[in-house]
Amino acid sequence: MIAGVIGGMDADVVLTGVQASDDLDGQIGPMLAAHLDMPYVGVVTGVSVADGKATVHKEYAGGVMAEFEVSLPMVVGVQAASQPPRYAAISKVRQIAKTATIEEIETNDTESDAGIILRKAARPVPAGHAEMLEGDPEEVAGKIIAVLDERGLL
C-alpha cells in the first residue's frame, strides 16, 4: 500500500527509519525500495542532494563511516541525524497548526495482506549455567585452562 501511494508521487528521496519499534526488524525501507525499483541505503546519518545525485553518509559497526554517491530517486533508512535537532518555538508551532493542512490520500488497497502471521513469540530458554571462577588472576587463568582442557578445546 505504501509503495502504491509513494509510486504516484514525484519524490527524489523517500525517508524511512532503520528499525521497526515493535520487532527491530527494519524491513520497510529495503522492501519499499524494491517495490519502487529505487536504490536503498540504510543506517544513514546524513544526506545532501545536488545535480540529480545524493551524497549519503552511512554508519557501519564500530563507528566506521562511509560516503556514497547515489542516483535519484532513492530510499534512505535514517539511523540518526548528523546534528541534534533544533526545536521550533511553541509560538511558531501554534501559528503553523492554525494554518497548515494535512493532505489525506485515498487508497483502494485496504484489503492488502502482508502474508506474515506471528504464530509464537517467547523468551529464549537458557542453555545451561554459568560457572563463576574466583581467585587471583593466576588461579583463575589456571582454572580456565583446566576447563578448556577438560572439554577438549586445547
CSV table of C-alpha atoms in Angstrom, one decimal:
chain,number,residue,atom,x,y,z
A,1,MET,CA,0.0,0.0,0.0
A,2,ILE,CA,2.8,2.5,0.9
A,3,ALA,CA,4.7,1.8,-2.4
A,4,GLY,CA,1.5,2.3,-4.3
A,5,VAL,CA,1.0,5.8,-2.8
A,6,ILE,CA,4.6,6.9,-3.0
A,7,GLY,CA,5.0,5.5,-6.5
A,8,GLY,CA,2.4,8.0,-7.7
A,9,MET,CA,4.4,10.9,-6.3
A,10,ASP,CA,7.4,12.6,-7.8
A,11,ALA,CA,9.7,12.1,-4.8
A,12,ASP,CA,13.5,12.3,-5.2
A,13,VAL,CA,14.2,11.0,-1.7
A,14,VAL,CA,12.0,8.8,0.5
A,15,LEU,CA,12.9,8.7,4.2
A,16,THR,CA,12.2,5.7,6.5
A,17,GLY,CA,13.6,4.6,9.8
A,18,VAL,CA,16.2,1.9,10.1
A,19,GLN,CA,14.3,-0.4,12.6
A,20,ALA,CA,10.7,-1.0,13.5
A,21,SER,CA,9.7,-0.1,17.0
A,22,ASP,CA,7.9,-3.4,17.6
A,23,ASP,CA,10.3,-6.0,16.4
A,24,LEU,CA,13.5,-4.1,15.4
A,25,ASP,CA,13.3,-5.9,12.0
A,26,GLY,CA,13.6,-2.8,9.8
A,27,GLN,CA,12.3,-4.2,6.6
A,28,ILE,CA,10.1,-1.2,5.5
A,29,GLY,CA,13.0,0.7,3.8
A,30,PRO,CA,14.5,-2.2,1.8
A,31,MET,CA,11.1,-3.6,0.8
A,32,LEU,CA,9.8,-0.2,-0.2
A,33,ALA,CA,12.9,0.4,-2.4
A,34,ALA,CA,12.5,-3.0,-4.0
A,35,HIS,CA,8.8,-2.3,-4.8
A,36,LEU,CA,9.6,1.2,-6.2
A,37,ASP,CA,12.7,-0.1,-8.1
A,38,MET,CA,14.9,2.5,-6.3
A,39,PRO,CA,18.3,2.2,-4.7
A,40,TYR,CA,18.3,1.9,-0.9
A,41,VAL,CA,20.9,2.9,1.7
A,42,GLY,CA,20.3,2.2,5.3
A,43,VAL,CA,21.9,3.3,8.6
A,44,VAL,CA,22.3,6.8,7.2
A,45,THR,CA,23.5,9.7,9.3
A,46,GLY,CA,23.5,12.4,6.6
A,47,VAL,CA,22.2,13.2,3.1
A,48,SER,CA,22.9,16.1,0.7
A,49,VAL,CA,21.4,16.4,-2.8
A,50,ALA,CA,23.0,18.2,-5.8
A,51,ASP,CA,22.9,17.8,-9.6
A,52,GLY,CA,20.5,14.9,-9.5
A,53,LYS,CA,22.6,12.8,-7.2
A,54,ALA,CA,22.7,12.3,-3.4
A,55,THR,CA,25.8,12.1,-1.2
A,56,VAL,CA,24.9,9.7,1.6
A,57,HIS,CA,26.9,9.2,4.9
A,58,LYS,CA,26.4,5.6,6.2
A,59,GLU,CA,27.5,4.2,9.6
A,60,TYR,CA,28.9,0.7,9.9
A,61,ALA,CA,29.7,-1.3,13.0
A,62,GLY,CA,32.4,0.1,15.3
A,63,GLY,CA,31.6,3.7,14.3
A,64,VAL,CA,33.1,3.3,10.8
A,65,MET,CA,31.7,5.9,8.4
A,66,ALA,CA,31.4,5.7,4.6
A,67,GLU,CA,30.3,8.2,2.0
A,68,PHE,CA,28.3,7.1,-1.1
A,69,GLU,CA,27.1,8.8,-4.2
A,70,VAL,CA,23.6,7.5,-5.1
A,71,SER,CA,21.4,8.3,-8.1
A,72,LEU,CA,17.9,9.7,-7.5
A,73,PRO,CA,15.2,8.8,-6.8
A,74,MET,CA,16.2,6.7,-3.7
A,75,VAL,CA,15.0,5.4,-0.4
A,76,VAL,CA,17.0,6.2,2.8
A,77,GLY,CA,16.9,4.4,6.1
A,78,VAL,CA,17.8,7.1,8.7
A,79,GLN,CA,19.9,5.9,11.6
A,80,ALA,CA,20.4,9.3,13.3
A,81,ALA,CA,20.7,13.0,12.4
A,82,SER,CA,24.2,14.3,11.7
A,83,GLN,CA,23.4,17.2,14.1
A,84,PRO,CA,21.0,17.3,17.1
A,85,PRO,CA,17.5,18.6,16.1
A,86,ARG,CA,16.6,22.2,16.6
A,87,TYR,CA,13.3,22.7,18.3
A,88,ALA,CA,10.8,25.2,17.0
A,89,ALA,CA,9.4,27.9,19.3
A,90,ILE,CA,6.0,26.9,20.6
A,91,SER,CA,4.5,30.1,19.2
A,92,LYS,CA,5.6,29.1,15.7
A,93,VAL,CA,4.2,25.6,16.2
A,94,ARG,CA,0.8,27.1,17.2
A,95,GLN,CA,0.9,29.5,14.3
A,96,ILE,CA,1.6,26.7,11.8
A,97,ALA,CA,-1.0,24.4,13.4
A,98,LYS,CA,-3.7,27.1,12.7
A,99,THR,CA,-2.9,27.4,9.0
A,100,ALA,CA,-1.5,24.1,7.9
A,101,THR,CA,-3.5,21.4,6.2
A,102,ILE,CA,-2.7,17.7,6.0
A,103,GLU,CA,-3.4,16.1,2.7
A,104,GLU,CA,-5.3,12.8,3.0
A,105,ILE,CA,-4.6,10.3,0.2
A,106,GLU,CA,-7.2,7.9,-0.8
A,107,THR,CA,-6.2,4.3,-1.5
A,108,ASN,CA,-8.1,1.2,-2.6
A,109,ASP,CA,-5.6,-1.2,-1.1
A,110,THR,CA,-7.3,-1.6,2.3
A,111,GLU,CA,-7.6,-5.3,1.8
A,112,SER,CA,-3.9,-6.0,1.4
A,113,ASP,CA,-2.4,-8.8,3.3
A,114,ALA,CA,1.3,-8.8,4.2
A,115,GLY,CA,1.2,-12.6,4.3
A,116,ILE,CA,3.0,-12.8,7.6
A,117,ILE,CA,1.3,-14.1,10.7
A,118,LEU,CA,3.1,-14.1,14.0
A,119,ARG,CA,2.4,-17.6,15.5
A,120,LYS,CA,4.5,-17.5,18.6
A,121,ALA,CA,6.9,-15.2,20.5
A,122,ALA,CA,8.8,-16.5,23.5
A,123,ARG,CA,11.9,-15.7,25.6
A,124,PRO,CA,14.9,-17.9,24.8
A,125,VAL,CA,15.3,-20.9,27.1
A,126,PRO,CA,18.7,-20.8,29.0
A,127,ALA,CA,21.0,-23.4,27.5
A,128,GLY,CA,23.0,-24.0,30.7
A,129,HIS,CA,24.5,-22.4,33.7
A,130,ALA,CA,27.5,-20.1,34.2
A,131,GLU,CA,30.3,-21.1,36.5
A,132,MET,CA,31.9,-18.2,38.3
A,133,LEU,CA,35.6,-18.6,38.9
A,134,GLU,CA,37.1,-17.0,41.9
A,135,GLY,CA,40.6,-16.3,43.0
A,136,ASP,CA,43.6,-14.1,42.0
A,137,PRO,CA,44.3,-13.7,38.2
A,138,GLU,CA,46.8,-16.6,38.1
A,139,GLU,CA,44.4,-19.0,39.8
A,140,VAL,CA,41.5,-18.0,37.5
A,141,ALA,CA,43.8,-18.4,34.5
A,142,GLY,CA,44.7,-21.9,35.7
A,143,LYS,CA,41.1,-22.8,36.2
A,144,ILE,CA,40.1,-21.6,32.7
A,145,ILE,CA,42.9,-23.7,31.1
A,146,ALA,CA,41.7,-26.7,33.1
A,147,VAL,CA,38.1,-26.3,31.9
A,148,LEU,CA,39.2,-25.8,28.3
A,149,ASP,CA,41.4,-28.9,28.5
A,150,GLU,CA,38.7,-30.9,30.1
A,151,ARG,CA,36.3,-30.0,27.2
A,152,GLY,CA,38.9,-30.9,24.6
A,153,LEU,CA,39.4,-27.3,23.4
A,154,LEU,CA,43.1,-27.1,23.9
